[in-house]
Amino acid sequence: MVTSDALDALVRLCPPPVDPPPVRDWAEAEHALGTPLPTDYKQLVETYGDGVFDETVWLLVPGSAHPRFDLCAQTTERIDILESLWEDGEEKPDGLLESGARIVPWAFDGGSGAFLYWLVRPGQHPDEWTVLYNEGQGPLWEAHDMGCLAFLLAVLTGTAETAYFGYLYEVLKPAEHHFATAGQVLGPPAR
């Protein structure tokens, strides 16, 4: 697998699980979502799997054994929730005003309930998608013109130009970064 500089930096900063995560069926996930997924996201999932970075950023993955962390299930749920809010008068972020634009969630902040999305624009290659942060409990959105892997690395190193992730820096103040799989944190999935 070809890795990016950002993935190499993330692996050095925050070692992945010793046991490789399950292989994902990318064709099935992309079919279910109706769009290809970014290369950096696939590398991130293939390296780490579902779980949480620094007790804060939970990665959504297709086919997760834990439904709350399943990319496809969360995409449907988040779209339904946001469509309802927008119908009730909450403003859409500027990028979604473009005809055919939509969002797909790829991670969430377990402490605040905020979500990280991609802004999927018509005709735009997935590797060029913008990261959108939504505070989760309110109407504020923040756009970051970078891929998910670069954004995650910036968040963990404290270099992201964001007003959020205060819990990570102000409360946890990690001296070392860590990743825990969903199974390590939640135990085996309910059957």
XYZ file of N, CA and C in Angstrom:
573
model
N 0.846 -1.183 0.000
C 0.000 0.000 0.000
C 0.891 1.245 0.000
N 0.576 2.174 -0.866
C 1.301 3.436 -0.920
C 0.783 4.329 0.199
N 1.667 4.882 0.980
C 1.236 5.760 2.065
C 1.637 7.192 1.758
N 0.922 8.104 2.332
C 1.209 9.516 2.160
C 2.108 9.997 3.288
N 2.694 11.159 3.089
C 3.521 11.752 4.138
C 2.698 11.988 5.406
N 1.433 12.389 5.226
C 0.580 12.633 6.384
C 0.316 11.346 7.155
N 0.090 10.252 6.440
C -0.131 8.972 7.128
C 1.127 8.533 7.859
N 2.283 8.672 7.220
C 3.539 8.317 7.885
C 3.725 9.136 9.155
N 3.411 10.432 9.083
C 3.547 11.302 10.254
C 2.561 10.899 11.342
N 1.335 10.556 10.950
C 0.336 10.141 11.935
C 0.744 8.843 12.618
N 1.246 7.890 11.857
C 1.679 6.608 12.423
C 2.822 6.820 13.420
N 3.736 7.726 13.116
C 4.831 8.032 14.059
C 4.292 8.706 15.320
N 3.325 9.591 15.154
C 2.753 10.337 16.274
C 1.848 9.455 17.135
N 1.050 8.627 16.472
C 0.008 7.853 17.141
C 0.002 6.447 16.555
N 0.749 5.534 17.150
C 0.868 4.187 16.575
C -0.484 3.503 16.396
N -0.659 2.815 15.267
C -1.901 2.081 15.021
C -1.943 0.793 15.835
N -3.087 0.108 15.830
C -3.181 -1.167 16.551
C -2.158 -2.175 16.016
N -1.695 -3.047 16.888
C -0.746 -4.086 16.495
C -1.401 -5.046 15.511
N -2.634 -5.443 15.813
C -3.373 -6.321 14.901
C -4.042 -5.466 13.835
N -3.846 -5.808 12.571
C -4.463 -5.004 11.513
C -5.984 -5.060 11.593
N -6.646 -3.960 11.229
C -8.110 -3.959 11.253
C -8.671 -4.862 10.161
N -9.947 -5.231 10.275
C -10.570 -6.069 9.236
C -10.514 -5.382 7.870
N -10.431 -6.190 6.839
C -10.443 -5.670 5.471
C -11.840 -5.129 5.179
N -11.911 -3.992 4.548
C -13.187 -3.350 4.233
C -13.562 -3.614 2.776
N -14.843 -3.705 2.518
C -15.345 -3.857 1.160
C -15.636 -2.455 0.626
N -14.618 -1.851 0.029
C -14.738 -0.467 -0.433
C -15.780 -0.328 -1.533
N -15.854 -1.291 -2.432
C -16.837 -1.217 -3.524
C -18.259 -1.197 -2.959
N -18.521 -2.031 -1.981
C -19.853 -2.064 -1.365
C -20.160 -0.751 -0.654
N -19.207 -0.230 0.098
C -19.419 1.034 0.819
C -19.649 2.188 -0.158
N -18.839 2.250 -1.196
C -18.978 3.341 -2.163
C -20.297 3.227 -2.923
N -20.733 2.014 -3.192
C -22.033 1.814 -3.840
C -23.157 2.303 -2.915
N -23.085 1.929 -1.638
C -24.115 2.324 -0.669
C -24.169 3.845 -0.501
N -23.009 4.488 -0.537
C -22.947 5.939 -0.367
C -23.216 6.690 -1.671
N -23.080 5.999 -2.788
C -23.290 6.638 -4.081
C -22.142 7.523 -4.514
N -20.952 7.257 -3.973
C -19.784 8.058 -4.327
C -18.505 7.305 -3.963
N -17.436 7.518 -4.741
C -16.132 7.004 -4.307
C -15.699 7.746 -3.027
N -14.779 7.150 -2.314
C -14.254 7.767 -1.081
C -12.817 8.209 -1.296
N -12.371 9.208 -0.518
C -11.002 9.711 -0.672
C -9.940 8.655 -0.354
N -8.837 8.730 -1.067
C -7.712 7.807 -0.884
C -7.153 7.893 0.530
N -7.002 9.120 1.062
C -6.414 9.257 2.399
C -7.302 8.636 3.472
N -8.607 8.704 3.280
C -9.528 8.080 4.226
C -9.374 6.559 4.196
N -9.294 6.002 3.008
C -9.121 4.554 2.894
C -7.823 4.114 3.568
N -6.758 4.878 3.390
C -5.483 4.559 4.045
C -5.622 4.634 5.566
N -6.336 5.640 6.037
C -6.558 5.818 7.471
C -7.309 4.619 8.047
N -8.384 4.220 7.382
C -9.187 3.087 7.847
C -8.409 1.785 7.763
N -7.663 1.587 6.683
C -6.889 0.353 6.528
C -5.751 0.252 7.540
N -5.309 1.379 8.056
C -4.230 1.406 9.041
C -4.756 1.289 10.465
N -5.870 1.982 10.771
C -6.366 2.053 12.147
C -7.662 1.278 12.393
N -8.583 1.279 11.454
C -9.899 0.691 11.690
C -10.760 1.623 12.513
N -11.883 1.091 13.021
C -12.764 1.951 13.820
C -12.228 2.070 15.233
N -12.334 3.265 15.763
C -11.830 3.535 17.099
C -11.676 5.014 17.320
N -10.902 5.346 18.363
C -10.833 6.734 18.801
C -9.374 7.184 18.974
N -9.092 8.376 18.491
C -7.786 9.016 18.651
C -7.838 9.918 19.868
N -6.923 9.730 20.782
C -6.797 10.567 21.982
C -8.120 10.762 22.725
N -8.891 9.706 22.836
C -10.158 9.730 23.567
C -11.120 10.799 23.062
N -10.917 11.277 21.830
C -11.692 12.412 21.344
C -12.282 12.183 19.965
N -11.460 11.895 18.967
C -11.923 11.812 17.585
C -12.184 10.351 17.214
N -13.466 10.019 17.039
C -13.896 8.672 16.669
C -13.973 8.573 15.160
N -13.310 7.595 14.586
C -13.292 7.373 13.152
C -14.457 6.462 12.750
N -15.242 6.905 11.787
C -16.316 6.089 11.232
C -15.743 5.225 10.121
N -16.159 3.971 10.047
C -15.660 3.071 9.006
C -16.815 2.265 8.424
N -16.729 1.921 7.154
C -17.783 1.093 6.576
C -17.742 -0.316 7.171
N -18.920 -0.837 7.473
C -19.003 -2.204 7.976
C -18.549 -2.383 9.411
N -18.539 -1.318 10.205
C -18.133 -1.451 11.605
C -19.065 -2.423 12.327
N -18.496 -3.233 13.213
C -19.298 -4.142 14.033
C -20.107 -3.361 15.067
N -19.752 -2.115 15.293
C -20.460 -1.237 16.224
C -21.255 -0.232 15.391
N -22.578 -0.366 15.317
C -23.389 0.462 14.416
C -23.158 1.974 14.552
N -22.855 2.428 15.745
C -22.643 3.872 15.942
C -21.419 4.371 15.157
N -20.528 3.468 14.785
C -19.296 3.863 14.096
C -19.271 3.412 12.648
N -20.441 2.968 12.149
C -20.543 2.537 10.760
C -20.751 3.753 9.851
N -19.874 3.917 8.889
C -19.909 5.069 7.987
C -21.246 5.194 7.270
N -21.732 4.123 6.701
C -22.974 4.187 5.917
C -24.183 4.478 6.805
N -24.269 3.818 7.964
C -25.388 4.056 8.882
C -25.380 5.488 9.393
N -24.197 5.992 9.747
C -24.106 7.369 10.242
C -24.405 8.391 9.151
N -24.048 8.068 7.908
C -24.361 8.990 6.813
C -25.870 9.158 6.706
N -26.604 8.068 6.706
C -28.068 8.134 6.633
C -28.632 8.893 7.827
N -28.165 8.557 9.024
C -28.677 9.200 10.241
C -28.385 10.697 10.263
N -27.163 11.066 9.952
C -26.785 12.482 9.999
C -27.534 13.299 8.949
N -27.709 12.756 7.757
C -28.440 13.479 6.715
C -29.878 13.704 7.152
N -30.510 12.676 7.729
C -31.884 12.826 8.211
C -31.975 13.912 9.285
N -31.048 13.892 10.224
C -31.054 14.882 11.307
C -30.853 16.287 10.754
N -29.865 16.453 9.894
C -29.571 17.788 9.363
C -30.682 18.297 8.444
N -31.235 17.422 7.614
C -32.355 17.844 6.743
C -33.512 18.365 7.587
N -33.795 17.698 8.704
C -34.863 18.133 9.596
C -34.551 19.520 10.173
N -33.311 19.725 10.589
C -32.916 21.030 11.129
C -33.012 22.121 10.074
N -32.577 21.814 8.853
C -32.626 22.807 7.783
C -34.064 23.129 7.400
N -34.948 22.124 7.442
C -36.363 22.372 7.166
C -36.980 23.261 8.236
N -36.449 23.176 9.470
C -36.956 23.999 10.577
C -36.325 25.393 10.603
N -35.489 25.710 9.616
C -34.964 27.067 9.508
C -33.497 27.261 9.840
N -32.826 26.211 10.335
C -31.396 26.375 10.587
C -30.679 26.542 9.245
N -29.682 27.412 9.204
C -28.988 27.700 7.948
C -28.034 26.582 7.567
N -28.019 26.296 6.268
C -27.045 25.348 5.734
C -25.703 26.046 5.596
N -24.600 25.302 5.695
C -23.304 25.915 5.412
C -23.244 26.320 3.933
N -22.474 27.348 3.641
C -22.401 27.905 2.288
C -22.155 26.848 1.223
N -21.250 25.918 1.459
C -20.901 24.922 0.461
C -22.062 24.046 0.044
N -23.055 23.899 0.919
C -24.198 23.049 0.601
C -25.288 23.781 -0.174
N -25.089 25.062 -0.421
C -26.062 25.818 -1.199
C -25.905 25.529 -2.692
N -24.767 24.995 -3.088
C -24.520 24.628 -4.481
C -25.395 23.431 -4.859
N -26.021 23.499 -6.004
C -26.880 22.414 -6.468
C -26.083 21.106 -6.565
N -26.622 20.052 -5.955
C -25.986 18.737 -6.007
C -24.943 18.499 -4.930
N -24.593 19.509 -4.160
C -23.609 19.331 -3.076
C -24.270 18.587 -1.918
N -23.476 17.790 -1.224
C -23.969 17.071 -0.055
C -22.812 16.817 0.897
N -23.123 16.221 2.026
C -22.086 15.913 3.009
C -22.096 14.431 3.332
N -20.932 13.949 3.758
C -20.765 12.581 4.243
C -19.916 12.675 5.510
N -20.392 12.147 6.648
C -19.594 12.193 7.872
C -18.466 11.170 7.822
N -17.331 11.515 8.430
C -16.228 10.544 8.490
C -15.691 10.361 9.911
N -16.060 11.245 10.829
C -15.599 11.138 12.223
C -16.492 11.999 13.101
N -16.396 11.783 14.409
C -17.097 12.667 15.338
C -16.290 12.837 16.614
N -16.585 13.918 17.315
C -15.944 14.234 18.589
C -16.829 13.653 19.681
N -16.337 12.621 20.347
C -17.123 11.932 21.357
C -17.499 12.800 22.542
N -16.722 13.818 22.850
C -17.012 14.670 23.993
C -18.104 15.682 23.726
N -18.101 16.274 22.554
C -19.045 17.349 22.263
C -20.208 16.924 21.384
N -20.073 15.793 20.709
C -21.104 15.382 19.770
C -20.961 16.027 18.402
N -19.885 16.757 18.197
C -19.635 17.402 16.907
C -19.252 16.360 15.865
N -19.541 16.665 14.601
C -19.205 15.750 13.508
C -18.257 16.405 12.519
N -17.414 15.573 11.933
C -16.554 15.971 10.827
C -17.128 15.345 9.565
N -17.284 16.171 8.550
C -17.878 15.739 7.286
C -16.925 16.052 6.141
N -17.224 15.449 4.988
C -16.654 15.913 3.737
C -17.733 16.714 3.041
N -17.353 17.774 2.371
C -18.247 18.481 1.469
C -18.063 17.845 0.101
N -19.090 17.144 -0.356
C -19.059 16.424 -1.628
C -19.719 17.322 -2.670
N -18.902 17.812 -3.600
C -19.418 18.727 -4.632
C -19.469 18.014 -5.981
N -20.472 18.316 -6.781
C -20.602 17.666 -8.084
C -19.346 17.862 -8.938
N -18.883 16.767 -9.524
C -17.727 16.835 -10.418
C -16.380 16.958 -9.731
N -16.358 17.034 -8.425
C -15.093 17.174 -7.702
C -14.588 15.793 -7.292
N -13.305 15.542 -7.518
C -12.692 14.259 -7.141
C -12.678 14.145 -5.612
N -12.959 12.962 -5.063
C -12.983 12.793 -3.607
C -11.694 13.238 -2.905
N -10.552 13.112 -3.560
C -9.304 13.526 -2.924
C -9.199 15.046 -2.794
N -10.151 15.779 -3.368
C -10.168 17.246 -3.279
C -11.278 17.759 -2.368
N -11.997 16.846 -1.708
C -13.092 17.270 -0.849
C -12.590 18.095 0.327
N -13.414 19.008 0.768
C -13.150 19.863 1.913
C -13.704 19.209 3.184
N -13.006 19.375 4.286
C -13.498 18.911 5.579
C -14.376 20.005 6.181
N -15.548 19.600 6.652
C -16.442 20.511 7.367
C -16.597 20.017 8.797
N -16.525 20.939 9.735
C -16.753 20.630 11.148
C -18.090 21.253 11.527
N -18.981 20.470 12.131
C -20.240 20.999 12.652
C -20.276 20.726 14.137
N -20.563 21.753 14.908
C -20.494 21.629 16.361
C -21.461 20.615 16.949
N -22.394 20.120 16.166
C -23.248 19.029 16.628
C -24.445 19.476 17.433
N -24.255 20.344 18.387
C -25.349 20.810 19.236
C -25.749 22.234 18.850
N -25.429 22.623 17.642
C -25.760 23.973 17.215
C -25.473 24.181 15.746
N -25.702 25.397 15.264
C -25.642 25.675 13.831
C -24.261 26.040 13.280
N -23.236 26.063 14.103
C -21.941 26.542 13.632
C -21.206 25.496 12.807
N -20.687 25.951 11.668
C -19.913 25.116 10.752
C -18.568 25.776 10.517
N -17.564 24.974 10.272
C -16.210 25.465 10.009
C -15.649 24.641 8.851
N -15.129 25.311 7.816
C -14.582 24.625 6.640
C -13.059 24.595 6.702
N -12.489 23.475 6.279
C -11.036 23.297 6.240
C -10.673 22.725 4.877
N -9.919 23.468 4.129
C -9.571 23.084 2.763
C -8.407 22.098 2.777
N -8.709 20.883 3.234
C -7.711 19.814 3.301
C -8.439 18.499 3.432
N -7.719 17.406 3.236
C -8.295 16.082 3.384
C -8.434 15.687 4.843
N -9.132 14.583 5.068
C -9.398 14.140 6.437
C -8.122 13.745 7.177
N -7.197 13.117 6.504
C -5.961 12.679 7.147
C -5.118 13.873 7.587
N -4.974 14.848 6.715
C -4.212 16.059 7.071
C -4.903 16.811 8.206
N -6.234 16.859 8.166
C -6.957 17.554 9.225
C -6.793 16.836 10.562
N -6.940 15.519 10.559
C -6.770 14.748 11.799
C -5.373 14.951 12.373
N -4.369 14.905 11.528
C -3.000 15.125 11.989
C -2.848 16.520 12.586
N -3.434 17.521 11.936
C -3.364 18.892 12.449
C -4.075 19.016 13.797
N -5.209 18.341 13.950
C -5.927 18.370 15.229
C -5.068 17.753 16.326
N -4.487 16.594 16.061
C -3.703 15.899 17.092
C -2.425 16.635 17.453
N -1.846 17.365 16.501
C -0.614 18.105 16.788
C -0.894 19.522 17.266
N -2.157 19.907 17.301
C -2.516 21.240 17.775
C -2.255 22.337 16.761
N -2.094 21.979 15.497
C -1.825 22.992 14.470
C -3.044 23.309 13.608
N -4.166 22.660 13.866
C -5.389 22.939 13.097
C -5.893 24.329 13.431
N -6.246 25.063 12.401
C -6.823 26.388 12.615
C -8.310 26.212 12.846
N -8.643 25.910 14.100
C -10.018 25.621 14.481
C -10.301 26.184 15.865
N -11.548 26.545 16.058
C -11.970 27.038 17.371
C -12.414 25.881 18.269
N -12.344 24.666 17.754
C -12.868 23.514 18.466
C -11.756 22.591 18.948
N -12.118 21.479 19.507
C -11.222 20.475 20.076
C -10.522 20.976 21.335
N -11.171 21.899 22.035
C -10.632 22.406 23.293
C -10.461 21.317 24.335
N -11.374 20.344 24.360
C -11.288 19.248 25.330
C -9.961 18.519 25.184
N -9.559 18.307 23.950
C -8.316 17.586 23.690
C -7.119 18.338 24.263
N -7.098 19.636 24.085
C -5.931 20.429 24.505
C -6.017 20.944 25.929
N -7.227 21.318 26.366
C -7.362 21.939 27.676
C -7.557 20.935 28.812
N -8.194 19.801 28.513
C -8.479 18.820 29.562
C -7.516 17.640 29.490
N -7.443 16.998 28.329
C -6.600 15.811 28.212
C -5.112 16.131 28.156
N -4.754 17.173 27.441
C -3.349 17.597 27.289
C -2.417 16.395 27.072
N -2.642 15.631 26.002
C -1.842 14.412 25.829
C -0.361 14.694 25.593
N 0.481 14.026 26.365
C 1.925 14.104 26.134
C 2.296 13.102 25.046
N 1.556 12.015 25.010
C 1.700 11.010 23.961
C 0.318 10.773 23.377
N 0.271 10.550 22.085
C -1.007 10.320 21.427
C -1.263 8.821 21.315
N -2.538 8.458 21.383
C -2.862 7.043 21.299
C -4.164 6.819 20.538
N -4.277 5.639 20.003
C -5.477 5.194 19.311
C -5.967 3.940 19.999
N -7.265 3.884 20.288
C -7.881 2.685 20.865
C -8.966 2.215 19.922
N -8.972 0.934 19.636
C -10.000 0.403 18.746
C -11.364 0.467 19.442
N -12.415 0.439 18.623
C -13.765 0.439 19.187
C -13.940 -0.768 20.110
N -13.396 -1.923 19.736
C -13.483 -3.117 20.574
C -12.798 -2.950 21.914
N -11.637 -2.260 21.931
C -10.930 -2.026 23.190
C -11.733 -1.130 24.110
N -12.400 -0.124 23.549
C -13.152 0.839 24.352
C -14.529 0.305 24.733
N -15.207 -0.320 23.790
C -16.603 -0.714 23.982
C -16.812 -2.183 24.270
N -15.779 -2.985 24.066
C -15.921 -4.423 24.202
C -16.507 -5.021 22.938
N -16.803 -6.306 22.967
C -17.352 -6.937 21.762
C -18.704 -6.324 21.415
N -19.028 -6.273 20.123
C -20.330 -5.702 19.727
C -21.486 -6.561 20.227
N -22.605 -5.907 20.500
C -23.816 -6.626 20.916
C -24.335 -7.438 19.746
N -24.830 -8.583 20.004
C -25.344 -9.435 18.917
C -26.835 -9.447 18.892
